[in-house]
CSV table of C-alpha atoms in Angstrom, one decimal:
chain,number,residue,atom,x,y,z
A,195,MET,CA,96.5,102.9,118.4
A,196,PRO,CA,95.1,105.4,116.0
A,197,LYS,CA,91.6,104.2,116.7
A,198,TYR,CA,92.4,104.4,120.4
A,199,TYR,CA,93.6,108.2,119.5
A,200,ARG,CA,90.5,108.7,117.5
A,201,ILE,CA,87.8,107.3,120.4
A,202,LEU,CA,89.8,109.1,123.1
A,203,GLY,CA,89.5,112.4,121.3
A,204,GLU,CA,85.5,111.9,120.7
A,205,ALA,CA,85.2,111.1,124.2
A,206,SER,CA,87.4,114.5,125.3
A,207,VAL,CA,85.1,116.4,123.1
A,208,ARG,CA,82.2,115.2,124.6
A,209,GLY,CA,83.5,116.0,128.0
A,210,LEU,CA,83.9,112.8,129.5
A,211,LYS,CA,86.7,113.1,132.1
A,212,LYS,CA,87.3,109.2,133.0
A,213,ILE,CA,86.9,106.3,130.7
A,214,SER,CA,86.7,102.9,132.0
A,215,SER,CA,88.2,99.5,129.5
A,216,GLN,CA,85.1,98.3,129.3
A,217,GLU,CA,83.7,101.9,127.7
A,218,ILE,CA,86.9,101.6,125.4
A,219,SER,CA,86.7,98.1,124.4
A,220,ALA,CA,82.7,98.7,123.5
A,221,LEU,CA,83.6,101.7,121.2
A,222,LEU,CA,86.4,99.8,119.6
A,223,GLY,CA,84.7,96.2,119.2
A,224,LEU,CA,87.2,94.6,121.7
A,225,THR,CA,87.3,92.9,124.6
A,226,ALA,CA,88.0,94.9,127.9
A,227,SER,CA,91.1,92.4,128.6
A,228,GLN,CA,92.1,93.1,124.8
A,229,VAL,CA,92.4,97.0,125.8
A,230,ARG,CA,93.8,96.6,129.1
A,231,GLN,CA,96.6,94.6,127.7
A,232,ASP,CA,97.4,96.8,124.7
A,233,LEU,CA,97.3,100.0,127.2
A,234,SER,CA,99.9,98.3,129.6
A,235,HIS,CA,102.2,97.8,126.8
A,236,PHE,CA,102.6,101.6,127.2
A,237,GLY,CA,102.6,101.8,130.9
A,238,GLY,CA,99.7,101.4,133.2
A,239,PHE,CA,98.1,104.8,132.8
A,240,GLY,CA,95.0,103.2,134.4
A,241,GLN,CA,93.6,102.4,138.1
A,242,GLN,CA,91.7,99.2,139.1
A,243,GLY,CA,88.2,100.4,139.4
A,244,TYR,CA,88.4,103.8,138.4
A,245,GLY,CA,89.3,103.8,134.9
A,246,TYR,CA,91.3,105.8,132.9
A,247,ASP,CA,92.2,109.9,132.9
A,248,THR,CA,90.7,110.7,129.4
A,249,GLU,CA,93.0,113.5,128.8
A,250,VAL,CA,96.2,111.6,130.5
A,251,LEU,CA,95.5,108.8,128.0
A,252,LEU,CA,95.1,111.2,125.3
A,253,SER,CA,98.3,112.9,125.9
A,254,GLU,CA,100.2,109.7,126.3
A,255,ILE,CA,98.6,108.1,123.0
A,256,ARG,CA,99.7,111.4,121.2
A,257,LYS,CA,103.4,111.0,122.3
A,258,ILE,CA,103.3,107.5,121.2
A,259,LEU,CA,101.9,108.4,117.6
A,260,GLY,CA,104.2,111.1,117.0
A,261,LEU,CA,101.6,114.1,117.3
A,262,THR,CA,103.0,116.2,119.6
A,263,ARG,CA,105.3,117.5,116.9
A,264,GLU,CA,104.9,119.0,113.6
A,265,PHE,CA,105.4,117.5,110.2
A,266,SER,CA,106.2,118.8,107.3
A,267,VAL,CA,104.9,117.4,104.3
A,268,ILE,CA,105.0,117.5,100.5
A,269,ILE,CA,102.4,116.5,98.0
A,270,VAL,CA,103.9,114.9,94.7
A,271,GLY,CA,101.5,114.8,91.9
A,272,ALA,CA,98.9,117.4,91.5
A,273,GLY,CA,96.0,115.3,89.9
A,274,LYS,CA,92.5,114.4,91.6
A,275,ILE,CA,94.2,112.6,94.9
A,276,GLY,CA,97.1,115.3,95.3
A,277,ASN,CA,94.7,118.1,95.0
A,278,ALA,CA,91.9,116.3,97.5
A,279,LEU,CA,94.5,115.8,100.3
A,280,ALA,CA,95.9,119.3,99.5
A,281,ALA,CA,92.5,120.6,100.4
A,282,TYR,CA,91.6,118.4,103.4
A,283,ARG,CA,92.0,120.6,106.7
A,284,GLY,CA,92.0,117.8,109.1
A,285,PHE,CA,95.5,117.1,108.7
A,286,ALA,CA,97.0,120.2,109.7
A,287,ALA,CA,95.0,120.3,113.3
A,288,ASP,CA,97.3,117.0,113.8
A,289,GLY,CA,100.6,118.9,113.1
A,290,PHE,CA,100.8,117.4,109.2
A,291,ILE,CA,101.5,120.6,107.6
A,292,VAL,CA,101.6,120.5,103.6
A,293,LYS,CA,104.5,123.0,102.6
A,294,ALA,CA,104.4,122.5,98.9
A,295,MET,CA,103.2,120.3,96.1
A,296,PHE,CA,105.1,119.2,93.1
A,297,ASP,CA,103.8,117.8,89.2
A,298,LYS,CA,105.3,117.4,86.2
A,299,GLU,CA,103.4,120.2,84.9
A,300,PRO,CA,104.0,123.4,87.2
A,301,ASN,CA,101.5,125.7,88.1
A,302,PRO,CA,102.5,128.8,89.7
A,303,ALA,CA,99.0,130.3,90.1
A,304,GLY,CA,97.9,126.9,92.2
A,305,ASN,CA,101.2,126.9,94.3
A,306,VAL,CA,102.3,123.8,92.2
A,307,LEU,CA,106.0,123.7,91.6
A,308,GLY,CA,107.9,121.4,88.8
A,309,ILE,CA,109.2,118.3,89.7
A,310,ALA,CA,112.7,119.3,88.4
A,311,SER,CA,112.9,121.4,91.3
A,312,LEU,CA,112.3,118.7,93.8
A,313,GLU,CA,116.2,118.0,94.6
A,314,GLU,CA,116.6,121.8,95.0
A,315,TYR,CA,113.7,122.2,97.1
A,316,LEU,CA,114.4,119.5,99.5
A,317,ALA,CA,117.8,120.6,100.1
A,318,LYS,CA,116.6,123.9,101.1
A,319,ASN,CA,113.7,122.5,102.9
A,320,PRO,CA,113.9,119.5,104.9
A,321,THR,CA,110.7,117.4,104.8
A,322,ASP,CA,109.4,114.6,106.8
A,323,ILE,CA,106.9,113.1,104.8
A,324,ALA,CA,106.1,112.9,100.9
A,325,VAL,CA,102.6,112.1,99.9
A,326,ILE,CA,103.1,110.1,96.7
A,327,ALA,CA,100.2,110.7,94.1
A,328,VAL,CA,101.8,110.2,90.7
A,329,GLU,CA,100.9,107.5,88.4
A,330,LYS,CA,101.8,103.8,89.1
A,331,SER,CA,104.5,103.6,86.4
A,332,GLU,CA,106.1,106.8,87.9
A,333,ALA,CA,105.7,106.2,91.4
A,334,GLU,CA,109.0,104.0,92.7
A,335,ALA,CA,111.0,106.4,90.5
A,336,VAL,CA,109.8,109.7,92.1
A,337,ALA,CA,110.2,107.7,95.5
A,338,LYS,CA,113.9,106.9,94.9
A,339,ARG,CA,114.3,110.3,94.0
A,340,LEU,CA,112.9,111.7,97.2
A,341,ALA,CA,114.6,109.0,99.0
A,342,ALA,CA,118.0,110.1,97.7
A,343,ALA,CA,117.0,113.7,98.7
A,344,GLY,CA,116.6,112.6,102.4
A,345,VAL,CA,112.9,111.8,102.4
A,346,LYS,CA,112.5,108.9,105.0
A,347,ASN,CA,108.6,108.9,105.1
A,348,PHE,CA,106.2,107.9,102.2
A,349,TRP,CA,102.1,108.0,102.2
A,350,ASN,CA,101.8,106.3,99.0
A,351,PHE,CA,98.4,106.4,97.1
A,352,ALA,CA,99.7,104.8,93.8
A,353,PRO,CA,98.8,101.2,93.4
A,354,ILE,CA,102.3,99.5,94.1
A,355,ASP,CA,103.9,98.4,97.4
A,356,LEU,CA,106.5,100.7,97.9
A,357,CYS,CA,109.7,99.4,99.7
A,358,ILE,CA,113.0,101.8,99.6
A,359,PRO,CA,115.5,100.4,101.9
A,360,GLY,CA,115.9,102.7,105.0
A,361,THR,CA,112.2,104.4,104.2
A,362,VAL,CA,109.1,103.9,105.8
A,363,ALA,CA,105.8,103.7,103.7
A,364,GLU,CA,102.1,103.5,104.5
A,365,ASN,CA,100.7,102.4,100.9
A,366,VAL,CA,96.9,103.3,100.8
A,367,ASN,CA,95.7,101.0,97.9
A,368,MET,CA,92.4,102.1,97.0
A,369,SER,CA,91.3,99.2,94.9
A,370,GLU,CA,92.1,96.4,97.3
A,371,SER,CA,90.2,98.4,99.7
A,372,LEU,CA,87.4,98.1,97.1
A,373,PHE,CA,88.0,94.5,96.3
A,374,ARG,CA,87.8,94.0,99.9
A,375,LEU,CA,84.1,95.8,100.0
A,376,SER,CA,83.4,93.4,97.1
A,377,TYR,CA,84.6,90.2,98.4
A,378,ARG,CA,83.1,90.7,101.8
A,379,ALA,CA,79.6,91.9,99.9
A,380,CYS,CA,79.7,88.6,98.3
A,381,GLU,CA,80.2,86.5,101.4
A,382,PHE,CA,77.7,88.5,102.9
A,383,GLN,CA,75.0,87.6,100.1
A,384,GLU,CA,76.0,83.9,99.9
A,385,ASN,CA,75.4,83.6,104.2
A,386,LYS,CA,72.3,85.4,103.9
A,387,ASN,CA,71.1,83.1,100.6
A,388,GLN,CA,72.0,80.0,103.2
A,389,GLY,CA,70.1,81.4,106.2
A,390,GLU,CA,67.1,81.9,104.1
B,272,MET,CA,93.0,88.2,98.3
B,273,PRO,CA,93.0,91.7,96.8
B,274,LYS,CA,96.7,91.5,96.9
B,275,TYR,CA,97.0,88.3,95.1
B,276,TYR,CA,94.6,89.5,92.5
B,277,ARG,CA,96.7,92.5,91.9
B,278,ILE,CA,100.0,90.7,91.6
B,279,LEU,CA,98.4,87.9,89.5
B,280,GLY,CA,97.2,90.6,87.3
B,281,GLU,CA,100.6,92.1,86.7
B,282,ALA,CA,102.0,88.6,85.8
B,283,SER,CA,99.4,88.0,83.6
B,284,VAL,CA,100.4,91.7,81.7
B,285,ARG,CA,104.0,90.4,81.6
B,286,GLY,CA,102.8,87.4,79.8
B,287,LEU,CA,103.7,84.8,82.5
B,288,LYS,CA,101.8,82.0,81.9
B,289,LYS,CA,102.8,79.8,84.9
B,290,ILE,CA,103.5,81.0,88.4
B,291,SER,CA,105.1,79.3,91.5
B,292,SER,CA,103.9,79.7,95.1
B,293,GLN,CA,107.7,80.8,95.7
B,294,GLU,CA,107.4,83.6,92.9
B,295,ILE,CA,103.9,84.6,94.5
B,296,SER,CA,105.3,84.5,97.9
B,297,ALA,CA,108.4,86.7,97.0
B,298,LEU,CA,106.2,89.1,95.6
B,299,LEU,CA,103.8,89.2,98.3
B,300,GLY,CA,106.6,89.0,101.4
B,301,LEU,CA,104.9,85.9,102.5
B,302,THR,CA,106.2,82.4,103.0
B,303,ALA,CA,105.7,80.0,100.2
B,304,SER,CA,104.0,77.5,102.6
B,305,GLN,CA,101.5,80.3,103.6
B,306,VAL,CA,100.8,81.0,99.9
B,307,ARG,CA,99.8,77.3,99.6
B,308,GLN,CA,97.7,77.3,102.6
B,309,ASP,CA,95.8,80.2,101.5
B,310,LEU,CA,95.1,79.1,97.8
B,311,SER,CA,94.3,75.3,98.7
B,312,HIS,CA,91.2,77.2,100.7
B,313,PHE,CA,90.1,77.8,97.6
B,314,GLY,CA,90.4,74.4,95.9
B,315,GLY,CA,93.7,72.9,94.6
B,316,PHE,CA,94.1,74.9,91.6
B,317,GLY,CA,98.1,74.0,91.6
B,318,GLN,CA,100.0,70.8,90.7
B,319,GLN,CA,103.1,69.8,92.5
B,320,GLY,CA,106.1,71.1,91.0
B,321,TYR,CA,104.6,72.6,87.8
B,322,GLY,CA,103.2,75.9,90.0
B,323,TYR,CA,99.8,77.6,88.7
B,324,ASP,CA,98.8,78.5,85.5
B,325,THR,CA,98.3,82.0,85.9
B,326,GLU,CA,95.4,82.8,84.0
B,327,VAL,CA,93.3,80.1,85.7
B,328,LEU,CA,94.3,81.4,89.3
B,329,LEU,CA,93.5,85.4,88.1
B,330,SER,CA,90.1,84.0,87.0
B,331,GLU,CA,89.1,82.1,90.4
B,332,ILE,CA,90.4,84.9,92.2
B,333,ARG,CA,88.2,87.2,90.4
B,334,LYS,CA,85.1,84.9,91.0
B,335,ILE,CA,86.3,84.7,94.9
B,336,LEU,CA,86.2,88.8,94.7
B,337,GLY,CA,83.0,89.0,92.9
B,338,LEU,CA,84.7,90.8,90.3
B,339,THR,CA,83.1,88.9,87.5
B,340,ARG,CA,79.9,91.0,87.6
B,341,GLU,CA,79.3,94.7,87.5
B,342,PHE,CA,78.6,96.5,90.4
B,343,SER,CA,76.4,99.7,90.2
B,344,VAL,CA,77.9,102.6,92.2
B,345,ILE,CA,76.5,105.9,93.2
B,346,ILE,CA,78.4,108.4,95.2
B,347,VAL,CA,77.3,110.8,97.7
B,348,GLY,CA,78.9,113.9,98.6
B,349,ALA,CA,80.2,115.8,95.7
B,350,GLY,CA,83.4,117.4,97.3
B,351,LYS,CA,86.9,116.4,96.9
B,352,ILE,CA,87.1,113.5,97.8
B,353,GLY,CA,83.7,112.2,95.8
B,354,ASN,CA,85.2,114.0,92.8
B,355,ALA,CA,88.5,112.5,93.1
B,356,LEU,CA,86.9,108.8,93.2
B,357,ALA,CA,84.2,109.9,90.6
B,358,ALA,CA,87.0,110.9,88.3
B,359,TYR,CA,89.2,107.5,89.0
B,360,ARG,CA,88.8,105.6,85.7
B,361,GLY,CA,90.7,102.6,87.5
B,362,PHE,CA,87.4,101.1,89.0
B,363,ALA,CA,85.1,101.1,85.8
B,364,ALA,CA,87.7,98.4,84.4
B,365,ASP,CA,87.1,96.1,87.3
B,366,GLY,CA,83.1,96.5,86.7
B,367,PHE,CA,82.5,99.3,89.3
B,368,ILE,CA,80.4,101.3,87.4
B,369,VAL,CA,79.8,105.1,89.0
B,370,LYS,CA,75.9,105.8,87.8
B,371,ALA,CA,75.3,108.9,89.9
B,372,MET,CA,76.5,111.2,92.0
B,373,PHE,CA,74.3,113.3,94.9
B,374,ASP,CA,75.0,116.2,97.5
B,375,LYS,CA,73.2,118.7,99.3
B,376,GLU,CA,74.1,121.4,96.6
B,377,PRO,CA,72.7,119.9,93.1
B,378,ASN,CA,74.5,120.9,90.0
B,379,PRO,CA,73.1,119.8,87.0
B,380,ALA,CA,76.3,120.8,85.1
B,381,GLY,CA,78.5,118.4,86.8
B,382,ASN,CA,75.6,115.6,86.6
B,383,VAL,CA,75.1,116.0,90.6
B,384,LEU,CA,72.1,115.2,92.0
B,385,GLY,CA,70.3,116.7,94.6
B,386,ILE,CA,70.3,114.4,98.0
B,387,ALA,CA,66.6,114.9,98.7
B,388,SER,CA,65.9,112.9,95.5
B,389,LEU,CA,68.3,109.7,97.1
B,390,GLU,CA,65.0,107.4,97.7
B,391,GLU,CA,63.2,108.4,93.9
B,392,TYR,CA,66.5,107.6,92.3
B,393,LEU,CA,67.0,103.9,94.5
B,394,ALA,CA,63.5,102.7,93.9
B,395,LYS,CA,64.2,103.2,90.2
B,396,ASN,CA,67.7,102.3,89.7
B,397,PRO,CA,68.9,99.4,92.3
B,398,THR,CA,72.4,100.0,93.4
B,399,ASP,CA,75.1,98.0,94.9
B,400,ILE,CA,77.5,100.1,96.2
B,401,ALA,CA,77.3,103.6,98.0
B,402,VAL,CA,80.8,105.6,98.5
B,403,ILE,CA,80.1,107.9,101.6
B,404,ALA,CA,81.8,111.1,100.9
B,405,VAL,CA,79.9,113.2,103.4
B,406,GLU,CA,81.1,114.7,106.0
B,407,LYS,CA,81.5,113.0,109.3
B,408,SER,CA,78.4,114.5,111.3
B,409,GLU,CA,76.3,113.2,108.2
B,410,ALA,CA,77.7,110.0,107.4
B,411,GLU,CA,75.5,107.8,109.7
B,412,ALA,CA,72.3,109.7,108.8
B,413,VAL,CA,72.9,109.2,105.3
B,414,ALA,CA,74.1,106.0,105.2
B,415,LYS,CA,70.6,104.7,107.0
B,416,ARG,CA,68.7,106.3,104.6
B,417,LEU,CA,70.5,104.3,101.6
B,418,ALA,CA,70.3,101.2,103.9
B,419,ALA,CA,66.5,102.1,104.4
B,420,ALA,CA,66.6,102.5,100.3
B,421,GLY,CA,68.0,99.1,99.6
B,422,VAL,CA,71.7,99.7,99.6
B,423,LYS,CA,73.6,96.9,101.4
B,424,ASN,CA,77.3,97.7,100.8
B,425,PHE,CA,79.3,101.0,101.9
B,426,TRP,CA,82.5,102.4,101.0
B,427,ASN,CA,82.8,104.6,103.9
B,428,PHE,CA,85.2,107.6,103.8
B,429,ALA,CA,84.2,109.6,106.5
B,430,PRO,CA,86.2,109.4,109.6
B,431,ILE,CA,83.4,107.1,111.6
B,432,ASP,CA,83.1,103.3,111.6
B,433,LEU,CA,79.6,102.6,110.0
B,434,CYS,CA,78.3,99.7,111.5
B,435,ILE,CA,74.7,99.5,110.2
B,436,PRO,CA,72.7,96.0,110.6
B,437,GLY,CA,72.2,94.2,107.6
B,438,THR,CA,75.0,95.9,105.6
B,439,VAL,CA,78.3,95.7,105.0
B,440,ALA,CA,80.9,98.6,105.4
B,441,GLU,CA,84.6,99.1,104.4
B,442,ASN,CA,85.7,102.0,106.2
B,443,VAL,CA,88.8,104.0,104.8
B,444,ASN,CA,90.0,105.9,107.2
B,445,MET,CA,92.6,108.7,105.7
B,446,SER,CA,93.6,110.2,109.2
B,447,GLU,CA,94.4,107.0,110.8
B,448,SER,CA,96.5,105.7,107.7
B,449,LEU,CA,98.7,109.0,108.1
B,450,PHE,CA,98.9,108.0,112.2
B,451,ARG,CA,100.4,104.7,111.2
B,452,LEU,CA,102.7,106.1,109.0
B,453,SER,CA,103.7,108.9,111.9
B,454,TYR,CA,103.9,106.4,114.4
B,455,ARG,CA,106.0,103.7,112.3
B,456,ALA,CA,108.5,106.7,111.3
B,457,CYS,CA,108.8,107.2,115.3
B,458,GLU,CA,109.6,104.0,115.9
B,459,PHE,CA,111.7,103.6,112.7
B,460,GLN,CA,113.5,107.0,114.0
B,461,GLU,CA,114.1,105.5,117.7
B,462,ASN,CA,115.5,102.2,116.2
B,463,LYS,CA,117.9,103.9,114.0
B,464,ASN,CA,118.9,105.8,117.0
B,465,GLN,CA,119.5,103.2,119.5
B,466,GLY,CA,121.6,101.2,116.3
B,467,GLU,CA,123.9,104.6,116.0
């Protein structure tokens, strides 16, 4: 669904009023029947031989992804990753609003609160999503504190798989992504050598 | 395989000499038979009723992932993401060595070269992996320049799927990851409401 959202958003920016399952499938690298099947799960938006209305489909997918509302976000960990995410403007456009940032070392000039005040802050400011950008050794303890204080959704950048009952975590593991690249690079090189 | 590598690395640090497919499967959230099948693809490292030798298995997976050699890396784009990646120390430990950083605005004090000198640099310094950390609108053109200058592997942080013939790309799409979280958060909330 996130990929559908992106390519339909781009089609909308290009001014495309209608889009066919063939066009969507070409952009996504899927078969047209796979696209029709995916979209049929969410009610039949399309008409035979006519395609989909780009704006209608976009708005339906926005609903499915939960992007019709605002999410309040805090970032825990004011290192390089935390700061890079705080500075990225794209998230606010999709309704993800960073309200506060916490670190072991508070920095009032940079709007970074001390992590000791986490519970106090959350009691006053219910928060939808916490970004975990602390060291690996601290990530689970921080997530448990957040969960106990009512945060149910984690976007986790520490290299562990967070798995805390009653919460949802999206684990972004940068090293694993890099290993996938080196693995595929090696496969690619081997296939090329065999082909030559 | 990257996940196997991580949990075996952790087992090795904990001093575990042997590890069973049951233990691996519990750590990965897979079934033991899936683990045995995965590992059998790469030659039978295990012995019935004995488990796997942690170090042997780790070293085999390191070979499969291409982590027995060094990769030379350049980062194109010296914004927040580029700088966060340049500052991350973990990659060097796995053999990914950042050799240079490029940007439209060179900064000799920060070791950032001008992007105009990309081809000149690559002619002298063959490079395995380029990190694409430029704006979306520039990403494809930059990747094509890199490919023409001999770079075959891209770790792409721009929100497009790079697909350049004769190259391998690992696309890291931060927004899509965040949408997966909001999608799962909404599903989770709905299931909870239905359960109450």
